Every structure is written in C-alpha cells, then in structure tokens.
C-alpha cells in the first residue's frame, strides 16, 4: 500500500512533541550553563503547540491511519489534551527544583518530552504493536528519569526496582499479546475484536491471554498485587519526577486499559470483569490501609495512588459506556490532583532540603496560606469530599457500579474511602492545626504560583461545574 | 411554582461569597474583617426574613422553587425550595450565625478573618442543606459542611482538639457515605435525583429497610442518637464557643431534618416496622444520657449531653406517629408529635446556643470549664447570673419558655400512643431540671469560691446583646408559639398523610403495616 501523506495529519501533536524533543537535544549542546532555562521554555512552547494541534486535528468520528495501526477518536483527543496539559504542570513545577540542584539540563526535558510522546502513542494505538511501542518509550524514559539525580543512591535503587518490575510487567503483557495473536491471528484491535466475536469466547488460549494482559495492566497501573514498585519508586525518585510519574502516565495507563480491554477484548468482558473486581477491591483495601501507617509523604501518596487505581478499575469493570466515561473522568481528575499535591511538595523543597516526611508540611498555613489552601483542596479532593471534583469522580464511578447491580462493590468502595479520609485529613491537620517548626521562607516565582492556583482552582471549579468535562468523557464512549 | 427572584440562592451564596471576601481581607486590619463578617451575617439574616414574610403557610407545596441544569447527563439539578419544615430552620441558621460572629469578636485573636470566614461559609452550606431538593445537591452541601467545621474545631479548639475534630469528621463521614450509595440506588429506581420524586417512589420492603438503615447511619450520627453520640461531647468540649453554638444549634438539627425529609417519606414502611428501634434509642437517649449528664464535671460536656437527651425527644416525636396510627388511626396526635419535635429543635437551637455562649462568657474570663472551679458567680456577675438561670430553666422545660412547648407536645403525643413511652419521656422533666439546676446551683449560687471568681467582671455590651436577644426569642416562642406552628402545620400534615400510606409494590401489599393506597378513581371523561 503506498504511503499517504494524509496519514500524518492526525498525528501532528506527536510529530510536534518529537520535533521539540529532538530540538531540545540539539539546542542543549550549544547552550551555556546559565542559559539552560531555554530548554524549559522550548519544551513548554512545544507542548502548547501540541495542544493547539490536538484541538485543530481533533473532533469528528473515529478514523484509522497507518493501515489501521493508529486511531484518532474522541477519546484520544481528550486524553491527549489532558496528558499534554498535565505535563505542562509537571514541567513548570519541576523547573525551580531542578535549577536549585544544578540539574536543569537538556536531558531532563528531552527524556520528559519523549515520555510524553510515548504516552501519546499509547493513546493513539490501535494495534498491539503500536501500543507496546508507546508503552516502552514511556517506560524507558522514566527509568532514566527516576535515576536522573545520579548522585542519589535511593534514586538509583528506585530506578533499578522500577526497571526490573517494569520489564516483568511488559513481559507479561507481551506474553498475553502473543497468545491472543495466536488465537485470533491479528495484532490490530479491530480484527481481534471481530475474531473474538466470530469464534466465541470459549477458547482457553484467549482466556490465558487476557489474564496476562490484565496482569500487565495491573503492573503498569500499580494495582495490588502488582504494586510493589510504586512506593519505592515514588520515594526514591526526585520529587519532580515522582510528580510527573504519578500524574500523566495514569491517564496513559487508562488509555492502555481501554484500548486493550474494551477495543480489542470487549467480547471477553465477562472474563476480565471479575479479574478487575478482585484487583479493585485489593487495591482500595491495601492502598488505603497501608497509607495510614506512612510517615513519608511520598510513600503515602504512592499508597493513595494505589487506592485510586482501584476506583478507576471500578468504572472500567462496569463495562458500560457510562462506566468507561466515569473511569476516564476519574483518571483525569486523579492526575490533576496528584500533580497538584506533588507540585506543592516540589515547591516547598529548597536547595538541600526535600519535602520527604509529613512533618515537613507542619504549619504550612502560617508560612504560606495560599499554598496551604491549595494543598487542602487537593487532599479533600483525593478524599472525595465535596465541593471538590474528587467527590464527583467517586460519585460517577459508584453510579456505574450500582447501575450494573454490584451494590456490594459500591459499599466496599465507600467503606475504604472512609478509611482513606483519615490520612488525607492528617495532612490538613498538620498544615492548619500545628505551628511551623521552621520559618524558612517559601521561595516561588509568580509563574509557579499562578500555575498552582490554576491547578487547585480547576479542581474546585470542576467540582462545582462538572458537566462540561463529563459530557466530553461521555462523548468519547457514545 | 417557580420563584421569580432567586431568594434562596441569595441566602446560600451571600454568606459564602461574603466569607470569601472576609478571607481575602486578611488580618492586617482585623476590624475590617470583623465588620465585614458581621455585615454579611446581618444582611443574610435580613434577606432570609424575606423567606418568612413571603411564605404562604396555607400550602404544603415547595415554595421559592428554583431549578436550573447542573449535570444534565445525570439528571442532577440545581433544585432548591422550602416548605414549612425547612424554612424555620433556615431562619434559625441565619439568626444564630449573627451571635457566633459577635461572640468571637474580641475572643479570637489567632487569624480572626479565617475564623469568621469559616463560619460564614458554613452558614451558606447549612442553608443549602435545608433548601436543596436534589439529592446530589443536598449531599454536596451536607458533606462540604464538614470541611469548615473540621477546621474550626481543629484550629481554634482546645488542647485535645485534633483528636476531637478527626473523630467528628470520620464519624459523620462514615455515616454519610452509605447514604450516598442509597441515593444512587434510588436514582436508578426513580430515574431522577429529585427528592420529591423519591417521595413518590414505590419500593419493596427489603430495599426500603436497607435504604432506611443507610439513612439512619447518616442521620443518627448527626443528631446524634445513642449509641453513635460519642463524638459530640468530645467535639463540643474542644470546639471554640462559636463552634459549639453552631454544632448544637444547627448541625444537630440537620440530622432531625434528614429524618423528616428522607427517612419518613421515602421509606414509610421500613420506618413503620422499625419504629420500635428508633423509639427505644430515643428513650435511652432521654433517660440514660440524662443520668450521664448528671455526673459531668465539665460544663460544656454537661450541655452536650443535655443536647443529646433533648434530641432524643425530637426523634421520639418524629417516630411516635406509627404507634399512634396503629393505635387510633387518626392523625392529629401524629401531627402533634412531629410539630412538637420541630418546635423542640428550634427551641433547643436558641437555648443550647445561649447556654454555650454563657459557658463561653465564663471561659473567656477564667479559662476553665470545670464546675468545681466556680461558685457564687452571681455575687460578682449579677446580670450574667440572671441570664444563666433563665436559660437553665428553659433548658429544663419551664412553662413560659420555648423549651416547654415542644416537650409538652411530644409527651402529649407519646401519651396517646403508650403510657410507658410518655412516662419514660417525662422523666426528662425531672432529669433535665436536676442536671441543669444542679449545675447552676454549683456555679452561680453559694459563697464566692475563690479570688478568681471574686475578680470577675460582669457582662459587656456585646455579651448582653447576645444573651438578651436570645432570651427574648426564647420567651417569645414560649409564650406565643402560634406563628411557628402555623408556618409548619400544613407541611407536617402533608408529611403525615404521605407517611401513613403504604409504598410497597402491589405484589407485597399483604405486608403493609400502613393503610394501602386508595385505588385510583376513574374520572368521568
């Protein structure tokens, strides 16, 4: 089949990100040390242009490109937009931190942008091959980013753990893919779904394949019992990297799950529903319970992330368009909340001092009332207390599981969210009820403050007016 | 009936926005933020009086209705309206908030603007709870309320505040999330989140029982009923005076309101078959908690336990109606029980607020709430002593004060249902007199106990205004409760009519404890 240049149009955002990443690599060679900040500007501009192109080429019905290996639909438009926006947040929060430590290097931006590219490719994927390509691009960049502060032994250790377990997860995924390829004879999602519809769901090989796919997804999301890497990596990684890792890739992982389970394996929903239910209950339970015992705030956020993954799975396993929309809403909201919470930690860190422990937030309200308010919004949103958007996200997910008559699952979910409320409240308690133990000034530029305000107020605004984002999410699965 | 002017929206959002402005005004000029807060509170109260004036007490329909799309895809509406049950509670809320602002005027020195803002935002959210007619909107206000209260107790509370406020938050959060699942379940039955549609919904017995239990968890924690009351004494003792006032005067009422708005009309059959449980818990609250109050050493704790006992009266009044219906089949007694409970709620709002303010007055001077530290206060604070004795008397249900009216109506209704209910309920007259008057005897009367008491200064203007205004209202509704009864009468009658009809589907109609619905009459074409 001859190559058609029209194929390039819908992947313009990816092209822009790839060009920016390459530009950063090139330009960085010629930048003097005091001008390294230009990389940052370049990356932000690239991401903004990519957002613009996402909007420009988006909209309309589903289209397939590159012989059916790449898809552009309403879901990919929205998820790409969300990933790009949250990546901008991540870069902006990271910049002062990196500068303080002499790590403001071109490599950070090049790796970060290639990771973004990987996420975009995952979102676009319509075949196992494209999906795997994106996944590995993302993962390899993050292995390197976690070890980015190469003088830090914990960082190297975390990167090693992440690499080994990430490779294991990818291996599982590939193993599952090979079985499905064997059973259906195709690696494109459309033909796979068609083959499953034709030959029925009784094939043992298919069932094995789906089990391995779910394990792979569990690894990438960090769902219990495939969660062991999450706390160690969050703790060991430099704070801005943990921020990046905890936010945008969750959206990409959501895309991975939908592309695999819904687009390709929708016919086997009865099989993966039960698996996801087990993962969801375990994740919500273990995540919330273990988070209580943490004194390190990054580990606490890691266990919190695990519990939120359980909620995302609740929406997915409902197997209805409402459920997918609810899970998508949840994933986006979660990424925004995690970016904000880690953003505060990054901002509060100074040269030679990192916010590691819960104690480091003590008395934040007296040191900086506005950042304390923003962090409180993030915590209440994560706990699911109205009027923040975290409540709306939980409401939608619960609605989806009640709709399929799994009221027990909804009860389990709300029960664990009560337990979860405790450790989020403890953060608020430390910030508001306790007096600061240090009076070190909080240095942050007006730009960072503005971006953080946008991040926090968006969470409040979406909680009061969720209709627009919700209808976008529903439009993706209409 | 849609309202032309969005009065309810104004009463909800005026204090919230005012609170934001107070917050933004900061603490550089603390007078500015205080006056802004007071202005907002007074203005909100005046606006809310418009609800009372414009209220049509001749109908049980929702009034001042506003309806706008909020989340259209899930049929969630910004749907507000009030009837005779919610309207007096809204006015109570806006009224009490003024005193909270005034009471914190000089006392709060740590970040007064945040303190005032928290109470104003709280006020708007509480009004929202009372006026929301959409279940999700209700739930959002209901839960959002926890945030300012959590912060109020935690930041401005006593030494053990962190324990108290986290206990408070988790208890109430625990109670309410199960209600959320029940609301979602009903959404799929009714295809709507409108509370009024839930009222019409036909539900099987097992579903009703589960929903009833979910609501019970939410409201019983809020009221609070025995045995989930233990958060209240802790929260009260640690909360600043204003926090205690809002907790006792309004937040507890939200639980009682929930029973009237949700439990009774949505699950009448489950309520009818489980009313023994509520009545038993209410009587335990009245008798047992009354005894517990007797032995308290801490004034705030004593008043907190007294609140629990009084709220037991309220729930008794609400749930006595099934016994009455079974007993006699007529509804006047049932109406009286619910009206008695309602009046008890409003009156307790004034009296408990006043009592907590009284304790606040003493605490501000002596920094102790222990009864043993006081004695002979009347010698140095004659005005204060007079007020305190008056409010204590009304707390004990002295005729002529508003405390008497509600208790009397509930006891009367209980008498018609069962002599022993009335007998046990009436022990409160003895117990409440015992625990409040004994406290007054030890604190107010007798010889001047120590030099600290001897050095006490009597009330200042601010405190006289607070206590005087509340005393006037307590007397007013004690001597002339008619306006209050008139306002709610039609709505309560409507509620009783709604509750006395079986809501089970036709297949289960054999299990109806309540009257079966009348067959639909065919109208002549």
JSON list of N, CA, C and O in Angstrom, two decimals, chain A residues 382-404:
[
{"chain": "A", "resi": 382, "resn": "UNK", "atom": "N", "xyz": [-8.85, 14.34, 46.98]},
{"chain": "A", "resi": 382, "resn": "UNK", "atom": "CA", "xyz": [-8.42, 12.94, 46.99]},
{"chain": "A", "resi": 382, "resn": "UNK", "atom": "C", "xyz": [-9.29, 12.12, 47.94]},
{"chain": "A", "resi": 382, "resn": "UNK", "atom": "O", "xyz": [-9.58, 10.95, 47.69]},
{"chain": "A", "resi": 383, "resn": "UNK", "atom": "N", "xyz": [-9.75, 12.75, 49.03]},
{"chain": "A", "resi": 383, "resn": "UNK", "atom": "CA", "xyz": [-10.62, 12.03, 49.96]},
{"chain": "A", "resi": 383, "resn": "UNK", "atom": "C", "xyz": [-12.04, 11.92, 49.43]},
{"chain": "A", "resi": 383, "resn": "UNK", "atom": "O", "xyz": [-12.83, 11.14, 49.96]},
{"chain": "A", "resi": 384, "resn": "UNK", "atom": "N", "xyz": [-12.35, 12.71, 48.41]},
{"chain": "A", "resi": 384, "resn": "UNK", "atom": "CA", "xyz": [-13.69, 12.64, 47.83]},
{"chain": "A", "resi": 384, "resn": "UNK", "atom": "C", "xyz": [-14.73, 13.43, 48.60]},
{"chain": "A", "resi": 384, "resn": "UNK", "atom": "O", "xyz": [-15.87, 13.02, 48.71]},
{"chain": "A", "resi": 385, "resn": "UNK", "atom": "N", "xyz": [-14.32, 14.57, 49.12]},
{"chain": "A", "resi": 385, "resn": "UNK", "atom": "CA", "xyz": [-15.27, 15.41, 49.85]},
{"chain": "A", "resi": 385, "resn": "UNK", "atom": "C", "xyz": [-15.74, 16.54, 48.95]},
{"chain": "A", "resi": 385, "resn": "UNK", "atom": "O", "xyz": [-14.91, 17.22, 48.35]},
{"chain": "A", "resi": 386, "resn": "UNK", "atom": "N", "xyz": [-17.05, 16.73, 48.79]},
{"chain": "A", "resi": 386, "resn": "UNK", "atom": "CA", "xyz": [-17.50, 17.87, 48.02]},
{"chain": "A", "resi": 386, "resn": "UNK", "atom": "C", "xyz": [-17.11, 19.16, 48.73]},
{"chain": "A", "resi": 386, "resn": "UNK", "atom": "O", "xyz": [-16.90, 19.13, 49.94]},
{"chain": "A", "resi": 387, "resn": "UNK", "atom": "N", "xyz": [-17.03, 20.27, 48.07]},
{"chain": "A", "resi": 387, "resn": "UNK", "atom": "CA", "xyz": [-17.38, 20.52, 46.67]},
{"chain": "A", "resi": 387, "resn": "UNK", "atom": "C", "xyz": [-16.23, 20.30, 45.71]},
{"chain": "A", "resi": 387, "resn": "UNK", "atom": "O", "xyz": [-16.25, 20.85, 44.62]},
{"chain": "A", "resi": 388, "resn": "UNK", "atom": "N", "xyz": [-15.22, 19.53, 46.06]},
{"chain": "A", "resi": 388, "resn": "UNK", "atom": "CA", "xyz": [-14.12, 19.33, 45.12]},
{"chain": "A", "resi": 388, "resn": "UNK", "atom": "C", "xyz": [-14.51, 18.25, 44.11]},
{"chain": "A", "resi": 388, "resn": "UNK", "atom": "O", "xyz": [-15.44, 17.48, 44.32]},
{"chain": "A", "resi": 389, "resn": "UNK", "atom": "N", "xyz": [-13.74, 18.20, 43.03]},
{"chain": "A", "resi": 389, "resn": "UNK", "atom": "CA", "xyz": [-14.12, 17.33, 41.93]},
{"chain": "A", "resi": 389, "resn": "UNK", "atom": "C", "xyz": [-13.89, 15.85, 42.29]},
{"chain": "A", "resi": 389, "resn": "UNK", "atom": "O", "xyz": [-14.49, 14.96, 41.71]},
{"chain": "A", "resi": 390, "resn": "UNK", "atom": "N", "xyz": [-13.05, 15.61, 43.29]},
{"chain": "A", "resi": 390, "resn": "UNK", "atom": "CA", "xyz": [-12.83, 14.22, 43.70]},
{"chain": "A", "resi": 390, "resn": "UNK", "atom": "C", "xyz": [-14.14, 13.55, 44.09]},
{"chain": "A", "resi": 390, "resn": "UNK", "atom": "O", "xyz": [-14.34, 12.35, 43.84]},
{"chain": "A", "resi": 391, "resn": "UNK", "atom": "N", "xyz": [-15.03, 14.31, 44.67]},
{"chain": "A", "resi": 391, "resn": "UNK", "atom": "CA", "xyz": [-16.33, 13.75, 45.03]},
{"chain": "A", "resi": 391, "resn": "UNK", "atom": "C", "xyz": [-17.11, 13.37, 43.77]},
{"chain": "A", "resi": 391, "resn": "UNK", "atom": "O", "xyz": [-17.69, 12.28, 43.69]},
{"chain": "A", "resi": 392, "resn": "UNK", "atom": "N", "xyz": [-17.11, 14.26, 42.81]},
{"chain": "A", "resi": 392, "resn": "UNK", "atom": "CA", "xyz": [-17.87, 13.97, 41.58]},
{"chain": "A", "resi": 392, "resn": "UNK", "atom": "C", "xyz": [-17.33, 12.71, 40.91]},
{"chain": "A", "resi": 392, "resn": "UNK", "atom": "O", "xyz": [-18.08, 11.88, 40.42]},
{"chain": "A", "resi": 393, "resn": "UNK", "atom": "N", "xyz": [-16.00, 12.60, 40.90]},
{"chain": "A", "resi": 393, "resn": "UNK", "atom": "CA", "xyz": [-15.40, 11.43, 40.26]},
{"chain": "A", "resi": 393, "resn": "UNK", "atom": "C", "xyz": [-15.84, 10.16, 40.96]},
{"chain": "A", "resi": 393, "resn": "UNK", "atom": "O", "xyz": [-16.23, 9.17, 40.31]},
{"chain": "A", "resi": 394, "resn": "UNK", "atom": "N", "xyz": [-15.82, 10.18, 42.30]},
{"chain": "A", "resi": 394, "resn": "UNK", "atom": "CA", "xyz": [-16.24, 8.99, 43.04]},
{"chain": "A", "resi": 394, "resn": "UNK", "atom": "C", "xyz": [-17.72, 8.71, 42.79]},
{"chain": "A", "resi": 394, "resn": "UNK", "atom": "O", "xyz": [-18.13, 7.57, 42.63]},
{"chain": "A", "resi": 395, "resn": "UNK", "atom": "N", "xyz": [-18.50, 9.79, 42.78]},
{"chain": "A", "resi": 395, "resn": "UNK", "atom": "CA", "xyz": [-19.94, 9.62, 42.55]},
{"chain": "A", "resi": 395, "resn": "UNK", "atom": "C", "xyz": [-20.21, 8.92, 41.22]},
{"chain": "A", "resi": 395, "resn": "UNK", "atom": "O", "xyz": [-21.00, 7.98, 41.15]},
{"chain": "A", "resi": 396, "resn": "UNK", "atom": "N", "xyz": [-19.52, 9.36, 40.17]},
{"chain": "A", "resi": 396, "resn": "UNK", "atom": "CA", "xyz": [-19.75, 8.77, 38.85]},
{"chain": "A", "resi": 396, "resn": "UNK", "atom": "C", "xyz": [-19.36, 7.30, 38.83]},
{"chain": "A", "resi": 396, "resn": "UNK", "atom": "O", "xyz": [-20.07, 6.46, 38.28]},
{"chain": "A", "resi": 397, "resn": "UNK", "atom": "N", "xyz": [-18.23, 7.00, 39.45]},
{"chain": "A", "resi": 397, "resn": "UNK", "atom": "CA", "xyz": [-17.78, 5.61, 39.46]},
{"chain": "A", "resi": 397, "resn": "UNK", "atom": "C", "xyz": [-18.75, 4.73, 40.24]},
{"chain": "A", "resi": 397, "resn": "UNK", "atom": "O", "xyz": [-19.14, 3.63, 39.80]},
{"chain": "A", "resi": 398, "resn": "UNK", "atom": "N", "xyz": [-19.20, 5.23, 41.39]},
{"chain": "A", "resi": 398, "resn": "UNK", "atom": "CA", "xyz": [-20.16, 4.46, 42.19]},
{"chain": "A", "resi": 398, "resn": "UNK", "atom": "C", "xyz": [-21.45, 4.25, 41.41]},
{"chain": "A", "resi": 398, "resn": "UNK", "atom": "O", "xyz": [-22.05, 3.18, 41.42]},
{"chain": "A", "resi": 399, "resn": "UNK", "atom": "N", "xyz": [-21.86, 5.32, 40.73]},
{"chain": "A", "resi": 399, "resn": "UNK", "atom": "CA", "xyz": [-23.06, 5.23, 39.92]},
{"chain": "A", "resi": 399, "resn": "UNK", "atom": "C", "xyz": [-22.94, 4.10, 38.90]},
{"chain": "A", "resi": 399, "resn": "UNK", "atom": "O", "xyz": [-23.87, 3.33, 38.68]},
{"chain": "A", "resi": 400, "resn": "UNK", "atom": "N", "xyz": [-21.74, 4.02, 38.29]},
{"chain": "A", "resi": 400, "resn": "UNK", "atom": "CA", "xyz": [-21.55, 2.99, 37.27]},
{"chain": "A", "resi": 400, "resn": "UNK", "atom": "C", "xyz": [-21.65, 1.59, 37.85]},
{"chain": "A", "resi": 400, "resn": "UNK", "atom": "O", "xyz": [-22.23, 0.69, 37.23]},
{"chain": "A", "resi": 401, "resn": "UNK", "atom": "N", "xyz": [-21.11, 1.37, 39.05]},
{"chain": "A", "resi": 401, "resn": "UNK", "atom": "CA", "xyz": [-21.18, 0.01, 39.59]},
{"chain": "A", "resi": 401, "resn": "UNK", "atom": "C", "xyz": [-22.56, -0.30, 40.16]},
{"chain": "A", "resi": 401, "resn": "UNK", "atom": "O", "xyz": [-23.01, -1.43, 40.10]},
{"chain": "A", "resi": 402, "resn": "UNK", "atom": "N", "xyz": [-23.25, 0.72, 40.68]},
{"chain": "A", "resi": 402, "resn": "UNK", "atom": "CA", "xyz": [-24.61, 0.46, 41.16]},
{"chain": "A", "resi": 402, "resn": "UNK", "atom": "C", "xyz": [-25.51, 0.13, 39.96]},
{"chain": "A", "resi": 402, "resn": "UNK", "atom": "O", "xyz": [-26.41, -0.69, 40.05]},
{"chain": "A", "resi": 403, "resn": "UNK", "atom": "N", "xyz": [-25.20, 0.77, 38.84]},
{"chain": "A", "resi": 403, "resn": "UNK", "atom": "CA", "xyz": [-26.02, 0.55, 37.65]},
{"chain": "A", "resi": 403, "resn": "UNK", "atom": "C", "xyz": [-25.98, -0.91, 37.18]},
{"chain": "A", "resi": 403, "resn": "UNK", "atom": "O", "xyz": [-26.97, -1.42, 36.65]},
{"chain": "A", "resi": 404, "resn": "UNK", "atom": "N", "xyz": [-24.86, -1.57, 37.40]},
{"chain": "A", "resi": 404, "resn": "UNK", "atom": "CA", "xyz": [-24.81, -2.98, 36.99]},
{"chain": "A", "resi": 404, "resn": "UNK", "atom": "C", "xyz": [-25.12, -3.89, 38.18]},
{"chain": "A", "resi": 404, "resn": "UNK", "atom": "O", "xyz": [-24.73, -5.06, 38.20]}
]
